[in-house]
CSV table of C-alpha atoms in Angstrom, one decimal:
chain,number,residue,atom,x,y,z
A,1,UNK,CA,56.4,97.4,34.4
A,2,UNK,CA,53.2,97.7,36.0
A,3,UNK,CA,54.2,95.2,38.7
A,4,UNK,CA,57.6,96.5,39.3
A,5,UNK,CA,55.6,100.0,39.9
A,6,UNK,CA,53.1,98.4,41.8
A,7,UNK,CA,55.8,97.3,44.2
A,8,UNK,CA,57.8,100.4,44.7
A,9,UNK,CA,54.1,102.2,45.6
A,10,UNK,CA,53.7,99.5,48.3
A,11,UNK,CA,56.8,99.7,49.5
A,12,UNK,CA,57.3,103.7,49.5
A,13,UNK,CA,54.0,103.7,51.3
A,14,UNK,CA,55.5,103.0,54.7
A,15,UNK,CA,58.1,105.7,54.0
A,16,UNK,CA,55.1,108.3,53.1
A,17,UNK,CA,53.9,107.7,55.8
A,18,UNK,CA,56.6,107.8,58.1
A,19,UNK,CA,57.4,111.0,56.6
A,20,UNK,CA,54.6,112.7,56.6
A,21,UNK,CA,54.2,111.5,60.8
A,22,UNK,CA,57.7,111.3,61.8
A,23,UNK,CA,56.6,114.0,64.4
A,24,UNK,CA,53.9,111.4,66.1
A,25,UNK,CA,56.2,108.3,65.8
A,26,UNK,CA,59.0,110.1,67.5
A,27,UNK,CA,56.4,111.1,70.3
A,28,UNK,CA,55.0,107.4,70.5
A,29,UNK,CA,58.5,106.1,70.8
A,30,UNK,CA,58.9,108.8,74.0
A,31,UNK,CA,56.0,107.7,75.4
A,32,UNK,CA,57.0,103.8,74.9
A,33,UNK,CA,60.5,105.1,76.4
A,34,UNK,CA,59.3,106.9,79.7
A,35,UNK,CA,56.8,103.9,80.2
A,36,UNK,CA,59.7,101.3,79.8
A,37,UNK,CA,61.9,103.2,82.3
A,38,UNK,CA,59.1,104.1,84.9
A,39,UNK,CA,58.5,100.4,84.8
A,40,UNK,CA,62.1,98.9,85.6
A,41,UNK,CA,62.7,102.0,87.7
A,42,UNK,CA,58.8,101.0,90.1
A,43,UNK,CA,57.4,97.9,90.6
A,44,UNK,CA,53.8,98.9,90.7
A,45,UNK,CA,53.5,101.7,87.2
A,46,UNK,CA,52.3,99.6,85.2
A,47,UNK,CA,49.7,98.3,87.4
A,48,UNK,CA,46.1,98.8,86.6
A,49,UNK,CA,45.4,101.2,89.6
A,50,UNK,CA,47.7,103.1,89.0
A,51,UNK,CA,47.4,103.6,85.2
A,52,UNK,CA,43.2,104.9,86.4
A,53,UNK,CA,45.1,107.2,88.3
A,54,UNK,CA,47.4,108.6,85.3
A,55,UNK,CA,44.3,108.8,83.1
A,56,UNK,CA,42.2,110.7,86.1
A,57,UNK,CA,44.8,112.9,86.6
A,58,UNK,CA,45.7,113.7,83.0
A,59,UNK,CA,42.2,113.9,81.7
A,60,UNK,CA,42.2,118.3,82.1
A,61,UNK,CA,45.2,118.2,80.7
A,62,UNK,CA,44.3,116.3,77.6
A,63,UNK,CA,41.1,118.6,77.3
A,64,UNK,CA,42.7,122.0,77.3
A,65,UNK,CA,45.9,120.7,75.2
A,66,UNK,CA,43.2,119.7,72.4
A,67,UNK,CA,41.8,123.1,72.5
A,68,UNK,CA,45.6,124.3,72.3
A,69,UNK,CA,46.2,122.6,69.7
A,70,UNK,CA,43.5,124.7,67.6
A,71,UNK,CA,44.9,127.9,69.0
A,72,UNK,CA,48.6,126.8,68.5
A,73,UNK,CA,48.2,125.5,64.6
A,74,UNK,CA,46.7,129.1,64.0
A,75,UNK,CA,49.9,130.5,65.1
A,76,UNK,CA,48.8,131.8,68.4
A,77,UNK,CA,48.8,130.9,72.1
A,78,UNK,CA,46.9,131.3,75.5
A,79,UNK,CA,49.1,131.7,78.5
A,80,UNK,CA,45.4,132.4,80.1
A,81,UNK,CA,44.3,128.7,80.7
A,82,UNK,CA,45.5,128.0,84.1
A,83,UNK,CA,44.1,131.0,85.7
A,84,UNK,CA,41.1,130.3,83.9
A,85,UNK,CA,40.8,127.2,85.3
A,86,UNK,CA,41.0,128.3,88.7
A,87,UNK,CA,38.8,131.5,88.2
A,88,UNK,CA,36.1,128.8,86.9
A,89,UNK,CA,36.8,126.3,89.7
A,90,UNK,CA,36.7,128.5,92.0
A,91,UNK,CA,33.6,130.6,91.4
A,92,UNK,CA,31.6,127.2,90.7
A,93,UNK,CA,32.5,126.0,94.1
A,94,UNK,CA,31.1,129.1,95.7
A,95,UNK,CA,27.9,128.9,93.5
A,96,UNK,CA,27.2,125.3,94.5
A,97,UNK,CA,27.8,125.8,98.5
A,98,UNK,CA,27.3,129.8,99.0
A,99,UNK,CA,24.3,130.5,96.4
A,100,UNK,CA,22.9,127.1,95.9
A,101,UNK,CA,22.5,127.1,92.7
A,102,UNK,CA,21.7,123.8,90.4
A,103,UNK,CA,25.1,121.9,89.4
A,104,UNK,CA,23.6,122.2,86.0
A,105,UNK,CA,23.3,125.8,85.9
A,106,UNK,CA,27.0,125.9,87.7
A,107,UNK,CA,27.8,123.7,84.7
A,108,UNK,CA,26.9,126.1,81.9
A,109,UNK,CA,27.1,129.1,83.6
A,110,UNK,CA,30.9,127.9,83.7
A,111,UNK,CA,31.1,127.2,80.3
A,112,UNK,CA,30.2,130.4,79.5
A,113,UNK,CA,32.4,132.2,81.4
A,114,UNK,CA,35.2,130.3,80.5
A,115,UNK,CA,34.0,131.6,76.7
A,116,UNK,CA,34.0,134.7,78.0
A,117,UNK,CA,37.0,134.9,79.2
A,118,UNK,CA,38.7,133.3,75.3
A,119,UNK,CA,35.9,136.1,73.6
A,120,UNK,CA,38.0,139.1,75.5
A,121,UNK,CA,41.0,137.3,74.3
A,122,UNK,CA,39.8,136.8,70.3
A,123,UNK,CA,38.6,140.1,70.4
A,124,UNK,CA,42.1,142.0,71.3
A,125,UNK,CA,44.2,139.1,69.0
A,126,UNK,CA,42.1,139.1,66.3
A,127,UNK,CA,40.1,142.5,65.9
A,128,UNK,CA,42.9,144.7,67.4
A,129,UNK,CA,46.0,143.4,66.3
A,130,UNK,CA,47.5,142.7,69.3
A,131,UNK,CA,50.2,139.5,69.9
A,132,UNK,CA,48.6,136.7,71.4
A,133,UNK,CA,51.0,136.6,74.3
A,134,UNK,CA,50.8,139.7,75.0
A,135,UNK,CA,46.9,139.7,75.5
A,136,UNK,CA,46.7,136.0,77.1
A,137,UNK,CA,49.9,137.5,79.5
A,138,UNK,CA,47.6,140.3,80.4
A,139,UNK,CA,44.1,137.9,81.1
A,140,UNK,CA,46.7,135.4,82.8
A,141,UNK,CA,47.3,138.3,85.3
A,142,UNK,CA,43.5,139.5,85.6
A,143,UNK,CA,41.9,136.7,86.0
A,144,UNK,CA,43.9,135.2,88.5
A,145,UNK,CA,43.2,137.7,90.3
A,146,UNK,CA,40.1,138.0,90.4
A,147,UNK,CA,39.9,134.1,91.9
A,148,UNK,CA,42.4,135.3,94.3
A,149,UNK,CA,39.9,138.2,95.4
A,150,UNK,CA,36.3,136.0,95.1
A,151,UNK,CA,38.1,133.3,97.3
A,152,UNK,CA,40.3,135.5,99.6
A,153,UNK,CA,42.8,133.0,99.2
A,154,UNK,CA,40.9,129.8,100.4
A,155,UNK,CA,39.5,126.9,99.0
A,156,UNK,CA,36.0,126.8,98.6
A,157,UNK,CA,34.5,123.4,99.5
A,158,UNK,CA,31.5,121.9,97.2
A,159,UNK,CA,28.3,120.2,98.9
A,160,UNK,CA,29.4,116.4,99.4
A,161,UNK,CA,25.8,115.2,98.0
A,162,UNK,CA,26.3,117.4,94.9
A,163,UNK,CA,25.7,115.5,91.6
A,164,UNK,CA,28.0,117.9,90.1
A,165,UNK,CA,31.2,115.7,92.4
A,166,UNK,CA,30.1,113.0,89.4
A,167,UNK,CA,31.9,114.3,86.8
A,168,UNK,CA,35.2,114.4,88.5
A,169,UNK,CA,34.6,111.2,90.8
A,170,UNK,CA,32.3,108.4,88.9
A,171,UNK,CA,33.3,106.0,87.1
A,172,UNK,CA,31.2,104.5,84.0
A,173,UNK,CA,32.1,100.7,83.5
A,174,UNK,CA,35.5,100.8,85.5
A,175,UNK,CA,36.7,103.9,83.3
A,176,UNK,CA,37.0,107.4,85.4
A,177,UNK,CA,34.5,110.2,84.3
A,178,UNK,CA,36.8,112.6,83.8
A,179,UNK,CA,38.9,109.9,81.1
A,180,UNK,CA,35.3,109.4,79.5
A,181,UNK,CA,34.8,113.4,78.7
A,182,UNK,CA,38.6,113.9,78.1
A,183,UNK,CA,37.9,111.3,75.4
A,184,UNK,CA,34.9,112.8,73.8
A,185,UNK,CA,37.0,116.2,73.3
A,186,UNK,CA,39.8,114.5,72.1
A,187,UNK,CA,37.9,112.6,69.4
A,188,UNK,CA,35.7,116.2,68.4
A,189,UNK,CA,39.0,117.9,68.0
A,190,UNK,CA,40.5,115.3,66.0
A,191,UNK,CA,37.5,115.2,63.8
A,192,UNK,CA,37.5,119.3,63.3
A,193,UNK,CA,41.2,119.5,62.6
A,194,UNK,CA,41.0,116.8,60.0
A,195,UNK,CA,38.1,116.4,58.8
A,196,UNK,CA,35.8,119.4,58.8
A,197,UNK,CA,36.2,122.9,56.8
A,198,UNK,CA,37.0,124.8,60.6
A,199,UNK,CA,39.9,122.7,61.0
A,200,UNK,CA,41.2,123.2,57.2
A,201,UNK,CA,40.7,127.2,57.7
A,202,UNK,CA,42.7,127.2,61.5
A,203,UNK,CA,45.2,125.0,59.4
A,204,UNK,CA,45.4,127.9,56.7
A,205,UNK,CA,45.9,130.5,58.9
A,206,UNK,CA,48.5,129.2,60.9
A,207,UNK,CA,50.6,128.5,57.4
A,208,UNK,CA,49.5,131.8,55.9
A,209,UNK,CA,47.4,134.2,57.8
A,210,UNK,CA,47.7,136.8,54.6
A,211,UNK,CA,46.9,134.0,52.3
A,212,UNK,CA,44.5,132.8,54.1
A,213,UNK,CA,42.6,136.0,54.6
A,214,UNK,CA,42.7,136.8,50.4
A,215,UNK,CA,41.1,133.6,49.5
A,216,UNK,CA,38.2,134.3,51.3
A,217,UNK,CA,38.1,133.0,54.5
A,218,UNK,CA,37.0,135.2,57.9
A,219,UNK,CA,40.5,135.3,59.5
A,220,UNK,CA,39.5,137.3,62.1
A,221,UNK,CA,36.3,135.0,63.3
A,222,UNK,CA,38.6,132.4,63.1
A,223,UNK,CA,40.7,133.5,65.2
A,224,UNK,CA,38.0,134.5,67.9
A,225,UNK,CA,36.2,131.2,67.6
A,226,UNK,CA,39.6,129.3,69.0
A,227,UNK,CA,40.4,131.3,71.9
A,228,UNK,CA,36.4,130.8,72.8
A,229,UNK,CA,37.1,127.2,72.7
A,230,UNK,CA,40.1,127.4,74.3
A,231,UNK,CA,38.6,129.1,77.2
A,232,UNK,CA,35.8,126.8,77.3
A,233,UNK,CA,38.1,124.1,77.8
A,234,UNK,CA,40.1,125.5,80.5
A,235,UNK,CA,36.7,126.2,82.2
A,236,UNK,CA,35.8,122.7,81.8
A,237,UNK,CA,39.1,121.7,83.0
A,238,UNK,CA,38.7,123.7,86.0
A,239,UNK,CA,35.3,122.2,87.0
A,240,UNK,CA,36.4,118.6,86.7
A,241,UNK,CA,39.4,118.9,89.3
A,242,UNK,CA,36.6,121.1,91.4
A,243,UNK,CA,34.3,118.0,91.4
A,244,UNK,CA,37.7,115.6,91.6
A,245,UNK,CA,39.3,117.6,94.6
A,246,UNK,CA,35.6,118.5,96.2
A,247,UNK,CA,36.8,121.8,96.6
A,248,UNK,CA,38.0,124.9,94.1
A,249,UNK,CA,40.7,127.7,95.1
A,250,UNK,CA,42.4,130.1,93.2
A,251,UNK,CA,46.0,128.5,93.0
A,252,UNK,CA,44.8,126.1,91.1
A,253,UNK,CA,46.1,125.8,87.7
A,254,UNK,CA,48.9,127.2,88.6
A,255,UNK,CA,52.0,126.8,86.2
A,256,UNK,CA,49.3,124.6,83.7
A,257,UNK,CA,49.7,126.3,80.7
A,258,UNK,CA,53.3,125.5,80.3
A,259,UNK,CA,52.1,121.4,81.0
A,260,UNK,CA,49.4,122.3,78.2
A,261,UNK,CA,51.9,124.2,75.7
A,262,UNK,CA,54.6,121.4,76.2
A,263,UNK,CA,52.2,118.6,75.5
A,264,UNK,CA,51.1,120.3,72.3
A,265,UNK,CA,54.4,120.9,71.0
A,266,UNK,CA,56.1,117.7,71.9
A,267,UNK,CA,53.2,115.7,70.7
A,268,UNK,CA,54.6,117.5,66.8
A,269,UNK,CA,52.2,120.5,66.5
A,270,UNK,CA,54.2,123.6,65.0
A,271,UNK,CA,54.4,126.5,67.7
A,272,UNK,CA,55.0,128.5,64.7
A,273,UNK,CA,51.3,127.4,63.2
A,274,UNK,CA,50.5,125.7,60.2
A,275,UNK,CA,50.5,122.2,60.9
A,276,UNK,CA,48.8,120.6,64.1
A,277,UNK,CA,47.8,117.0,65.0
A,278,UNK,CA,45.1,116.1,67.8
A,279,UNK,CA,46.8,112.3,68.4
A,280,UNK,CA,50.4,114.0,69.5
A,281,UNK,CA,48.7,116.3,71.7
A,282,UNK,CA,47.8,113.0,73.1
A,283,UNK,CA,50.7,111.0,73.4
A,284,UNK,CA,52.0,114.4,74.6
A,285,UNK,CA,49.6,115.0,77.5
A,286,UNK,CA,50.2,111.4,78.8
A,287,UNK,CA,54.0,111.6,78.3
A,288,UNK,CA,53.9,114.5,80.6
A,289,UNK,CA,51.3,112.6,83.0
A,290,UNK,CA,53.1,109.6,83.6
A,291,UNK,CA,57.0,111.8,83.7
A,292,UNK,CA,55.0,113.2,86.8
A,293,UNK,CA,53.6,109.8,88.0
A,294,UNK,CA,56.5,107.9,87.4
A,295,UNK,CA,58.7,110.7,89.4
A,296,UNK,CA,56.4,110.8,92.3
A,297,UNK,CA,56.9,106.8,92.5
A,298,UNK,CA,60.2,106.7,92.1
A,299,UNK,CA,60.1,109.1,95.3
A,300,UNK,CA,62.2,111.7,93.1
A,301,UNK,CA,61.1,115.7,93.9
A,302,UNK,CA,58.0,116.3,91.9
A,303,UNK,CA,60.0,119.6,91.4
A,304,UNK,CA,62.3,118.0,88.9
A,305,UNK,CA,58.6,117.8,87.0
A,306,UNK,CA,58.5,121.7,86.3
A,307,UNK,CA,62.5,121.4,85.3
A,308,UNK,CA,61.3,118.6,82.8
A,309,UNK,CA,58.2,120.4,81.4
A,310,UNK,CA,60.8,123.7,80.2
A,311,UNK,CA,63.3,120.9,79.0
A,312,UNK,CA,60.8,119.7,76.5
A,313,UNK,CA,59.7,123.3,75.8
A,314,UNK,CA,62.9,124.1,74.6
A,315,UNK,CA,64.1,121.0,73.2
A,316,UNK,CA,60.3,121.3,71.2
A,317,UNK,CA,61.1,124.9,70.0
A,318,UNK,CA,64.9,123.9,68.6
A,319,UNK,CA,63.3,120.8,66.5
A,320,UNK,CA,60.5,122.9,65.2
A,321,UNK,CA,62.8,125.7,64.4
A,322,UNK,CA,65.7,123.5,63.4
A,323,UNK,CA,64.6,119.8,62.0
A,324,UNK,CA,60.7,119.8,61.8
A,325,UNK,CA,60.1,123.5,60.3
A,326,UNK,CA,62.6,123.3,57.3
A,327,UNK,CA,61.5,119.7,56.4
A,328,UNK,CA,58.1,121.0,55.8
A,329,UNK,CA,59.1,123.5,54.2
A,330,UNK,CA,61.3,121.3,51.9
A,331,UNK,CA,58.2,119.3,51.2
A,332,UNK,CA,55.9,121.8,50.4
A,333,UNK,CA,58.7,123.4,48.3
C-alpha cells in the first residue's frame, strides 16, 4: 500500500505542478512558438547578434514589468511608467550636458524622482481612496508634460565621455549592461514576491484587500511602497535608454505601459490581483521583444507591433476573467 501510494505521489507531482503553473507553461510554449516562427520566417533571429540586441532592447522593459508585477498582484496599475520614463530621461540628459552635474548624482537624483513621482501616486491610491487608473491616468498626463515643457520638444544630447553612457552601452564579459541590471531586478523581485514577508502581504492584498487589512497588515503602506518602486523602475528604465540612445527627449516611452501591462499579464499574473509570478513577467517581456524583432526582420510594419501588444491585452483579460480566474478560485474553494 505504501508503494502503490508512493507511486501515485510521484506521479501526481508533475500534474501539481502543471496545475498550479499552467499559466507559465502556456507562456513558455508562446515564447518557444514565436521563436520557432521568427526563425523559419528570418534567416539570421536566431543568430547570436541579434539575440544581444533583443536582450539590450528588452532589458527596460523587463525592469519596469517586474515592478508591475508588484503593483499588478496588489490589484492595481500604473498607466504612469512611460511618461515617467521620459520625464527622468529627459531631465538627466539636461543635468549631465546643461548643469554638469556628476553621472552619479544624475543617477540617484533620478531614482528619486522617479520615487517621487510612484509616492504622489501611493499617496492618492492608497491614503485617498482613489482608483489606481484614475490617478496613474492623471500623473500619465502631468508628467509628460512637464518633459514636453523642460525639453521644448527636443532631445537633449548627453556628454559622449560621460561614464553615465556605461550603463546603457558596456558590455561586462560579452553580456550588455543593460541585460546585467535587468537581471539583478528580475532576480530581487522574484525573491520578494516569493520568498520574503513583502511579497506574501502584496499577495494578500491583491486576493483580499479587506482581509488583508483585519489581519494586521498596513494595507495602505503597502500599497504606497509598490507604486514607489514602480516609479523607481520606470526612472531607471528611462536612464538606461538615455545612456543607450546618448540622448533623452520627452516622447520617449511613449505607448510603454501597455508593452509593460501586456508582458505582465501574458506572462500569467492576475490583472485582477491576487496571484503574480516574476518568471512570466519574463517570458512575457521577451515574447513581446522578439514579436517586435522578429516583425522588424521580417520587414513587416513595426505598427502591426502596437496591434499585437492590445491583441494580447485582451486575449490576457478574457483568460483571466474566463479560464485562469475561476480555476483558482475552484482551487482555493
Amino acid at each position: 500500500m505504501n508503494l502503490s501510494g508512493s507511486r501515485m505521489a510521484q506521479h501526481s507531482l508533475p500534474r501539481r505542478l502543471l496545475h498550479n503553473h499552467s499559466g507559465v507553461v502556456s507562456i513558455a510554449l508562446f515564447f518557444v512558438f514565436c521563436c520557432v516562427v521568427f526563425s523559419l520566417i528570418t534567416g539570421n533571429f536566431l543568430s547570436s547578434a541579434n539575440w544581444l540586441n533583443i536582450i539590450r532592447q528588452s532589458a527596460p522593459l523587463l525592469i519596469v514589468a517586474t515592478a508591475m508585477t508588484l503593483v499588478i498582484t496588489t490589484g492595481g496599475i500604473d498607466l504612469s511608467v512611460g511618461s515617467t520614463l521620459a520625464l527622468v530621461g529627459a531631465l538627466s540628459a539636461i543635468a549631465l550636458n546643461n548643469w554638469g552635474l556628476p553621472w552619479p548624482v544624475v543617477l540617484l537624483g533620478g531614482l528619486l524622482l522617479g520615487a517621487l513621482v510612484g509616492a504622489i501616486n501611493g499617496f492618492f491610491i492608497a491614503y485617498e481612496g482613489i482608483p489606481a487608473f484614475i490617478v496613474t491616468l492623471a500623473t500619465l498626463a502631468v508628467v509628460r508634460g512637464v518633459a514636453l515643457l523642460i525639453t521644448q520638444g527636443y532631445s537633449i544630447p548627453i556628454p559622449a565621455d560621460s561614464l553615465f553612457a556605461f550603463m546603457g552601452r558596456a558590455k561586462v564579459l560579452g553580456v550588455p549592461m543593460p541585460a546585467l541590471i535587468g537581471i539583478v531586478v528580475l532576480i530581487v523581485g522574484h525573491i520578494v514576491l516569493n520568498h520574503m514577508r513583502f511579497g506574501r502581504y502584496v499577495t494578500a492584498i491583491g486576493a483580499n484587500a479587506e482581509g488583508a487589512r483585519r489581519s494586521g497588515i498596513n494595507t495602505k503602506a503597502v500599497t504606497m511602497k509598490v507604486y514607489i518602486i514602480s516609479g523607481m523602475a520606470a526612472a531607471l528604465a528611462g536612464m538606461i535608454i538615455t545612456a543607450r540612445l546618448g540622448s533623452g527627449s520627452s516622447n520617449q516611452g511613449e505607448g510603454f505601459e501597455l508593452q509593460v501591462i501586456a508582458a505582465v499579464v501574458l506572462g500569467s499574473t492576475s490583472l485582477f490581483g491576487g496571484f503574480g509570478t516574476i518568471i512570466g513577467t519574463l517570458l512575457g517581456a521577451l515574447s513581446i521583444a522578439i514579436i517586435q524583432n522578429g516583425l522588424i526582420l521580417s520587414h513587416i510594419s513595426p505598427f502591426y507591433t502596437q496591434i499585437a501588444t492590445g491583441t494580447i491585452i485582451l486575449l490576457a483579460i478574457w483568460l483571466n476573467t474566463r479560464i485562469l480566474n475561476p480555476t483558482r478560485a475552484a482551487a482555493k474553494g
